Short mmCIF file of C-alpha atoms in Angstrom, two decimals:
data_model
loop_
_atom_site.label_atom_id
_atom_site.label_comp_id
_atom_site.label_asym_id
_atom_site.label_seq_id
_atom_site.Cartn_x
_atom_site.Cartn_y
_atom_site.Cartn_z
CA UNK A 165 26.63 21.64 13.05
CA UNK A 166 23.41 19.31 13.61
CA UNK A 167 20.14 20.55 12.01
CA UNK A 168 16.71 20.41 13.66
CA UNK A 169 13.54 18.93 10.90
CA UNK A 170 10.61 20.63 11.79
CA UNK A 171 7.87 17.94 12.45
CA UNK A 172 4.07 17.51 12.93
CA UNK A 173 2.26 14.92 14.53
CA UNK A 174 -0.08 13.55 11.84
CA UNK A 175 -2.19 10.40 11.17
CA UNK A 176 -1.92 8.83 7.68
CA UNK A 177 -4.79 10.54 6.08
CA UNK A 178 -3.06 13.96 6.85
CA UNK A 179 0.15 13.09 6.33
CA UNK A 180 -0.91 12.47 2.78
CA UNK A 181 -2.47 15.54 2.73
CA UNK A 182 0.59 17.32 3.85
CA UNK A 183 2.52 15.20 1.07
CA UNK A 184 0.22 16.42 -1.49
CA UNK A 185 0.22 19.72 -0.60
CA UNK A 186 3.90 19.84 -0.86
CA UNK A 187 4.50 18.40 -4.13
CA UNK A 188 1.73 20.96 -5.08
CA UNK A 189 3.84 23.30 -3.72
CA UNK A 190 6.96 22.37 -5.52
CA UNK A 191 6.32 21.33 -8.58
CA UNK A 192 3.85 22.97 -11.36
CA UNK A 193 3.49 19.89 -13.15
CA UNK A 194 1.45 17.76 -10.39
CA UNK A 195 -2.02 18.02 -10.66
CA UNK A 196 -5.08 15.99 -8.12
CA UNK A 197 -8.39 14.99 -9.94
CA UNK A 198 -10.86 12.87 -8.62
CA UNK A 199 -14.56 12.83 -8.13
CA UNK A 200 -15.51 15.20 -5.23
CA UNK A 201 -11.88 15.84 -4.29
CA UNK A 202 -12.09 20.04 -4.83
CA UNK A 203 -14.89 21.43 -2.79
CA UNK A 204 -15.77 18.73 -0.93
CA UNK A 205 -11.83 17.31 -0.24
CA UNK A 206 -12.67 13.68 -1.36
CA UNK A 207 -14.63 10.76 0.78
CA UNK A 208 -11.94 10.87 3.49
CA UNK A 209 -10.95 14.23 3.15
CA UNK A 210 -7.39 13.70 2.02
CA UNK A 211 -7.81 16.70 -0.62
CA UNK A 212 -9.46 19.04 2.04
CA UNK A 213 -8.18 22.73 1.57
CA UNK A 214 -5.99 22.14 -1.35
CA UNK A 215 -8.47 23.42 -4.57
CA UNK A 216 -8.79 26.40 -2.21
CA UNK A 217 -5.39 27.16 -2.14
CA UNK A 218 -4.12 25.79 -5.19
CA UNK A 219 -6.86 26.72 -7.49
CA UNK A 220 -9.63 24.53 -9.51
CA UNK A 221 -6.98 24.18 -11.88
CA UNK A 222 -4.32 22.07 -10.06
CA UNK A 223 -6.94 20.51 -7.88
CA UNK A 224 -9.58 19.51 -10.30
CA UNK A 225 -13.11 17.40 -9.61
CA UNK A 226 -14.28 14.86 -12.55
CA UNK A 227 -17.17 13.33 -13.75
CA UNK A 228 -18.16 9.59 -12.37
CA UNK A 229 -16.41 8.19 -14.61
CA UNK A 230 -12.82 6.03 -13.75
CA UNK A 231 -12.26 5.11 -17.28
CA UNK A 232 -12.57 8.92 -18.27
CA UNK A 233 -10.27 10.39 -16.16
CA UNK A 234 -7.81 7.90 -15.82
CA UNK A 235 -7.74 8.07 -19.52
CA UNK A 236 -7.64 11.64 -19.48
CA UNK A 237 -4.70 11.88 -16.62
CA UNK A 238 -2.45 9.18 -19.24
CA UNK A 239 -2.99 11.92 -21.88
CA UNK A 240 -1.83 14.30 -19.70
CA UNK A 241 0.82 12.70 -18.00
CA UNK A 242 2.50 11.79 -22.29
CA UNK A 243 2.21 16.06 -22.56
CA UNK A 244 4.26 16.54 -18.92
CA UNK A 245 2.23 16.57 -16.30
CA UNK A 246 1.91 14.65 -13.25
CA UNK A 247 -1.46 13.39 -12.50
CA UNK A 248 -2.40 12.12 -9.16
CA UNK A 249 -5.82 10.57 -9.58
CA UNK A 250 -8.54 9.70 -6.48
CA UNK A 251 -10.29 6.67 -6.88
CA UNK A 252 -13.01 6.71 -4.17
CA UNK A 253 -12.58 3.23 -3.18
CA UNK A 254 -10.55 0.00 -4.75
CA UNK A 255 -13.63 -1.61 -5.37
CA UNK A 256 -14.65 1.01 -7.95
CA UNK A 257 -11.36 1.05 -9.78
CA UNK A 258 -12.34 -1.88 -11.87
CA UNK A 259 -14.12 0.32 -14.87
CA UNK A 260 -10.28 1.77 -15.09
CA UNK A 261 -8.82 -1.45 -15.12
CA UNK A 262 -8.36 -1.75 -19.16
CA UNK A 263 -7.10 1.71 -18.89
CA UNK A 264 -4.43 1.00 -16.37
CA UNK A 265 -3.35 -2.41 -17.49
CA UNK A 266 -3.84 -1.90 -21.07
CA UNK A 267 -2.11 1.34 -21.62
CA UNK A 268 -0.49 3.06 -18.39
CA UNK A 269 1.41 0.04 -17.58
CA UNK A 270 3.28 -0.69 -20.94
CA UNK A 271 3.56 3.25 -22.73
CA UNK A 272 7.30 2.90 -21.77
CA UNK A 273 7.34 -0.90 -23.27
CA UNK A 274 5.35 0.44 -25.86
CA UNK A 275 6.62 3.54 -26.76
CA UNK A 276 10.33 1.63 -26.87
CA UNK A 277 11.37 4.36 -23.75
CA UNK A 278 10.34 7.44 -26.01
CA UNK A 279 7.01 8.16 -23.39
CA UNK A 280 6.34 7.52 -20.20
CA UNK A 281 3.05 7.91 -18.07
CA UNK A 282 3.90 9.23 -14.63
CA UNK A 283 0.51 8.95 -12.63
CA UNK A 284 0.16 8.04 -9.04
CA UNK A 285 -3.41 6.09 -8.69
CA UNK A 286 -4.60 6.98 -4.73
CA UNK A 287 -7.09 3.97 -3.93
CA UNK A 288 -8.30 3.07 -0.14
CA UNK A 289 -8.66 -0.19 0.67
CA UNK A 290 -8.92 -2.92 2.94
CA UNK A 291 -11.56 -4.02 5.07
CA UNK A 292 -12.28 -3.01 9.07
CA UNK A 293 -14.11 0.47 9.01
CA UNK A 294 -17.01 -0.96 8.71
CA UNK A 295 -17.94 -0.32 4.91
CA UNK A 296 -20.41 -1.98 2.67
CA UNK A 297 -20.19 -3.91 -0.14
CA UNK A 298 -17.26 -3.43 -2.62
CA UNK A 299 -15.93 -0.77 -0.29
CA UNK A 300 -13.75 -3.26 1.11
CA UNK A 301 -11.80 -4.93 -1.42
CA UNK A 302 -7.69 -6.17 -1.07
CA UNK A 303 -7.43 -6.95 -4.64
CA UNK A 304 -3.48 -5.58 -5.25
CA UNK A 305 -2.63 -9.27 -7.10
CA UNK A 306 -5.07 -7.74 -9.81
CA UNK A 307 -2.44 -5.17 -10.56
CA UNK A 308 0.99 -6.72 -9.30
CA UNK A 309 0.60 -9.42 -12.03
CA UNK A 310 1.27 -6.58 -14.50
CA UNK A 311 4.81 -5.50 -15.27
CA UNK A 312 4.85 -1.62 -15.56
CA UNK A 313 3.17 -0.55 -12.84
CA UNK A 314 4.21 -0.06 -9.56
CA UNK A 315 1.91 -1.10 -6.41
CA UNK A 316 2.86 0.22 -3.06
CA UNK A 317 1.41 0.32 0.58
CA UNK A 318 1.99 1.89 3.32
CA UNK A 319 1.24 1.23 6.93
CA UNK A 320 2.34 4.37 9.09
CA UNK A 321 2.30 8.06 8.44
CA UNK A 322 5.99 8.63 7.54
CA UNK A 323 6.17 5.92 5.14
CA UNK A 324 2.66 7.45 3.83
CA UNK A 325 4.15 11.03 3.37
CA UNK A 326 7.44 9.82 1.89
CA UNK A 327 6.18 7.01 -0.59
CA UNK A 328 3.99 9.10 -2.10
CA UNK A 329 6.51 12.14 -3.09
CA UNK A 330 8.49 8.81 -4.29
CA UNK A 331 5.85 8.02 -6.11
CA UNK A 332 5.05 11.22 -7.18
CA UNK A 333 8.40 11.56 -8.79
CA UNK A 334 8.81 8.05 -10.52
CA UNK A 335 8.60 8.21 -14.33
CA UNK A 336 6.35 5.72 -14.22
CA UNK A 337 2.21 4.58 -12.92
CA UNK A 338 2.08 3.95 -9.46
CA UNK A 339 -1.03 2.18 -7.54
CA UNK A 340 -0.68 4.09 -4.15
CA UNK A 341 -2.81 1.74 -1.61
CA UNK A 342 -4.50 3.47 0.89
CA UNK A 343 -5.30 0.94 4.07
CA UNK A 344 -8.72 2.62 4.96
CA UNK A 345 -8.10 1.35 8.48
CA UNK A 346 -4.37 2.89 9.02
CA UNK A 347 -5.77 6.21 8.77
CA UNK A 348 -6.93 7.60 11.92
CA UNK A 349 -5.69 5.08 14.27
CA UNK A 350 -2.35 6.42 14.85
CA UNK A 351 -0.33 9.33 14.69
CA UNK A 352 3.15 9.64 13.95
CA UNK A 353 5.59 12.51 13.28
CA UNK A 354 6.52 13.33 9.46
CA UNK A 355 8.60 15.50 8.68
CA UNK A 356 6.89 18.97 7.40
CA UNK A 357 9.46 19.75 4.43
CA UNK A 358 9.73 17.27 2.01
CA UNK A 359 11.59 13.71 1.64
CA UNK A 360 10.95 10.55 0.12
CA UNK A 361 10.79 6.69 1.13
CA UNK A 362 12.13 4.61 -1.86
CA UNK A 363 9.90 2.54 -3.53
CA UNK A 364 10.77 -1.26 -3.44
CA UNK A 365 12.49 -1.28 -0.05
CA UNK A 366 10.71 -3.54 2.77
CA UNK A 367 11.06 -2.23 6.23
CA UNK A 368 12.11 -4.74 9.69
CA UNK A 369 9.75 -2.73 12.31
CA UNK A 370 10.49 -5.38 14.99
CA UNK A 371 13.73 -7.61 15.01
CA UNK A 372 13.65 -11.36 16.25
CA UNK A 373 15.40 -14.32 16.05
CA UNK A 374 12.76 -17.33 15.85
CA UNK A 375 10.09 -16.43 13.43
CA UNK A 376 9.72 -14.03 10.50
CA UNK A 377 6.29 -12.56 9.90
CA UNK A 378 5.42 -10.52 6.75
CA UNK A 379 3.07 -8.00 6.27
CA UNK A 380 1.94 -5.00 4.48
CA UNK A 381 -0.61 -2.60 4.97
CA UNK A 382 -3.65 -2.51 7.80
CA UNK A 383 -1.98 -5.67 9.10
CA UNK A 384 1.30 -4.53 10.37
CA UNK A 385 -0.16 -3.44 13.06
CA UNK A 386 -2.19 -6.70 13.70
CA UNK A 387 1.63 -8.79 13.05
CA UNK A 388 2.97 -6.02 15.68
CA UNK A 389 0.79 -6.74 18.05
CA UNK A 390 0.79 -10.65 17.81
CA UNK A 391 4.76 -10.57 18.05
CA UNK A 392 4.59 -8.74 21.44
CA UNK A 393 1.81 -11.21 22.33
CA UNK A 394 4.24 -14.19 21.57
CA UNK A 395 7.43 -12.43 23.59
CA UNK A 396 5.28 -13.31 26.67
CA UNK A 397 5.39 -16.79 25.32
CA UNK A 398 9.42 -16.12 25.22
CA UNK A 399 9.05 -16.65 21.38
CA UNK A 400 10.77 -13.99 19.57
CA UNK A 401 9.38 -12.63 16.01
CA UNK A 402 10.72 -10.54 13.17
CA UNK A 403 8.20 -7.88 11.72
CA UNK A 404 8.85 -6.80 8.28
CA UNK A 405 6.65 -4.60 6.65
CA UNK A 406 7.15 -5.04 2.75
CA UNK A 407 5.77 -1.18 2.03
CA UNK A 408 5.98 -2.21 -1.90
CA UNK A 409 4.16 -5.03 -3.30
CA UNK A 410 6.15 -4.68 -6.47
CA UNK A 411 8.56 -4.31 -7.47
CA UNK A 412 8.94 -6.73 -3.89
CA UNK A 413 12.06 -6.42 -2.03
CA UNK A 414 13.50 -9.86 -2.21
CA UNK A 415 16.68 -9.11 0.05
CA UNK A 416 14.54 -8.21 3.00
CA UNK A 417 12.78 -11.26 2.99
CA UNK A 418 15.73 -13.69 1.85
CA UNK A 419 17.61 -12.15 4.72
CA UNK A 420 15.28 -12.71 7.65
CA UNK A 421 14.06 -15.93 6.64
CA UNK A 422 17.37 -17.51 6.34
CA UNK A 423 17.90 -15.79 9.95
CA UNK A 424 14.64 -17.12 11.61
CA UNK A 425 14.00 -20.26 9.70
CA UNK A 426 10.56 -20.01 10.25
CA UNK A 427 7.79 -17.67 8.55
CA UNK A 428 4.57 -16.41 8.79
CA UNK A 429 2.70 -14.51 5.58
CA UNK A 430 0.12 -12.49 6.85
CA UNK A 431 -2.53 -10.58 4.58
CA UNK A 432 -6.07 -9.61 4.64
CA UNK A 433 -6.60 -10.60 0.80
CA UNK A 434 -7.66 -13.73 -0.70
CA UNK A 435 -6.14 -16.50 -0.12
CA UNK A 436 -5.57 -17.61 -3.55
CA UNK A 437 -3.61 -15.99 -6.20
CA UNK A 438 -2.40 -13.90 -4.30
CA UNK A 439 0.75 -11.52 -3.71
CA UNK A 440 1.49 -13.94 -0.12
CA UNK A 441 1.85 -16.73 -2.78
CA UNK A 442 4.74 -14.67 -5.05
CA UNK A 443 6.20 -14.49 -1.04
CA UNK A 444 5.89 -17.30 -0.61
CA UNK A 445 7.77 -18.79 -4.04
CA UNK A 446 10.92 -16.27 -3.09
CA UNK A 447 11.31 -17.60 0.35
CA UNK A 448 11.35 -21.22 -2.34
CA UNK A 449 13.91 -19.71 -4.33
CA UNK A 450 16.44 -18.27 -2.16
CA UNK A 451 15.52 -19.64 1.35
CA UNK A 452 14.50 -23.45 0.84
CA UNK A 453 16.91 -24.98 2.58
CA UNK A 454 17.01 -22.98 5.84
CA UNK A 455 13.52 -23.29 6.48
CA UNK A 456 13.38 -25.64 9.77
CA UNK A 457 9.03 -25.87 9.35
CA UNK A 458 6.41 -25.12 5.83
CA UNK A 459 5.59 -21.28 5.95
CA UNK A 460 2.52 -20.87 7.33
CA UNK A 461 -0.25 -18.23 5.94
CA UNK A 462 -3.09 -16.13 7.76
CA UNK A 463 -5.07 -14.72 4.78
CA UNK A 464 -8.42 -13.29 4.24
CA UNK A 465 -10.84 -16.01 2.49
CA UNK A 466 -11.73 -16.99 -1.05
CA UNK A 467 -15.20 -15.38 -0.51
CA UNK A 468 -16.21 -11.48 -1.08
CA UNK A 469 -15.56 -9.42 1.82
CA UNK A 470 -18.60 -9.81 3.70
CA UNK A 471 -21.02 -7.26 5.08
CA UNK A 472 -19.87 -5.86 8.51
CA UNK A 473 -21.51 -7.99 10.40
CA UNK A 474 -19.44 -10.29 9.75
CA UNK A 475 -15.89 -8.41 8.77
CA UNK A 476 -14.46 -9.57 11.67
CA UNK A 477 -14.39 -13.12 10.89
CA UNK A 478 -12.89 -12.23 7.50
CA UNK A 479 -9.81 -10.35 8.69
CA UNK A 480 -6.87 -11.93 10.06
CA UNK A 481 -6.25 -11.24 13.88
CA UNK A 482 -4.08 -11.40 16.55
CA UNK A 483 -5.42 -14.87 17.42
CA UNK A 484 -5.05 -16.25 14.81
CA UNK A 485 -1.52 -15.20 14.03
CA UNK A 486 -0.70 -16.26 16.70
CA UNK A 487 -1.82 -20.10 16.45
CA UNK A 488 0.06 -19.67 12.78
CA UNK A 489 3.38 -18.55 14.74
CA UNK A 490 2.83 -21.31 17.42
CA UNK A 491 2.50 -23.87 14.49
CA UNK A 492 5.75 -23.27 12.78
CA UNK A 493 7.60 -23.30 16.30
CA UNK A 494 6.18 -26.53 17.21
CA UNK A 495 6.34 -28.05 14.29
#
């Protein structure tokens, strides 16, 4: 007998609403803090309603202070609960940062197994609302270089709702990237009961056979859109979406590589240092020899994200994914 799932049609920013409330829900343990998260439901709203019907207890606002509370929520993930901390923005996670990689990350290394620190840190990011400076930041190499924490990012609604149960649930920190620009410009339906994406699994959201272009976050949708750009062009490109940054999903991108033979990284960070690089050295290890032209990369620039004025010459486009794709088929 075939079951119906009851469904909504959400953006991202509710559907992590809706994920939050249902871990809430379901398990006593989980706890929100955050600066203005409670009354006011956080900068983008993502808490909205939930201290009201949870209680000030579950769904708790902090002082300005990321180092405090992120210190706080590692105490109180050791004594069994499960923090899920609001930073406002990336680009003000950085007085956390010797919290995070200093003790989150290695308690389980640490502790030889004996604790763990289960927190999931919620940071927007990304540039292309419009933001000012340090509101804009795509720093997730900062906190991929460090074993023991887990980075992920999603780039749709589902994948929103169900990483962050999954995340939620893991024994261990997780940085859960928010792509400020994903999350009102779609909707999607999500399931309304509760279910989980696995963390370290890449997704294929188109399939092709001459080109392989990887992307995470806000620009999926921009590597979506320059693949059905190129099928007019009779050149046919393989989407994958990499959802976790790490632990990476190596098979995904070993698989369609050696299919297409040709590759495109695509990512609005930096250029250098960056997790596109660590892409780039597994398509070396596991893919050299099937590669029939040098991956090509369409990155953000070694400079700060600039001012909005001029955003849109920072970001990666359509355009100019498009030249990338054209080079590696021509080359």
């Amino acid at each position: 007998m075939q079951t119906s799932v009851k469904t909504k049609t959400l953006t991202m920013i509710q559907a992590i609403t809706n994920g939050l409330d249902t871990m809430l829900e379901q398990d006593a343990n989980v706890v929100l803090m955050g600066e203005d998260i409670g009354v006011n439901g956080g900068v983008f709203r993502a808490t909205d309603g939930l201290q009201v019907k949870h209680g000030e207890e579950r769904v708790m606002d902090t002082p300005l202070s990321e180092a405090g509370f992120v210190g706080a929520a590692i105490g109180m993930a050791i004594n069994g609960y499960k923090p899920v901390i609001e930073i406002q923005f990336l680009g003000f996670i950085y007085p956390a940062y010797e919290q995070i990689m200093t003790h989150a990350s290695r308690l389980r290394a640490r502790t030889m197994g004996h604790f763990h620190a289960p927190i999931v840190i919620r940071a927007p990011y990304g540039a292309g609302v419009r933001a000012p400076e340090i509101h804009s930041d795509s720093t997730e190499a900062l906190f991929t270089h460090m074993p023991g924490i887990k980075v992920i990012c999603p780039s749709n609604p589902y994948d929103a709702k169900g990483l962050l149960i999954a995340s939620i649930e893991d024994p261990d920190p997780v940085l859960f990237l928010e792509p400020m620009r994903c999350y009102r410009s779609t909707k999607q339906e999500v399931p309304d009961e509760k279910y989980v994406v696995n963390i370290g699994e890449g997704k294929v959201c188109r399939e092709g056979e001459d080109v392989t272009i990887i992307a995470w976050g806000a620009m999926v949708p921009i590597a979506l859109a320059a693949a059905k750009a190129l099928a007019n062009e009779e050149v046919s490109c393989e989407v994958i979406d990499l959802r976790t940054l790490y632990p990476i999903d190596r098979d995904i991108i070993a698989q369609s590589v050696q299919k297409t033979g040709r590759t495109v990284i695509v990512h609005e960070a930096h250029a250098t240092t960056s997790v596109g690089n660590d892409v780039l050295a597994i398509i070396n290890d596991t893919s050299f020899l099937f590669q029939k032209a040098p991956v090509q990369r369409v990155t953000g620039f070694d400079v700060p994200v600039p001012y909005f004025g001029f955003e849109d010459d920072y970001l990666p486009t359509t355009n100019r994914i498009v030249h990338a794709v054209q080079k590696v088929m021509n080359y």
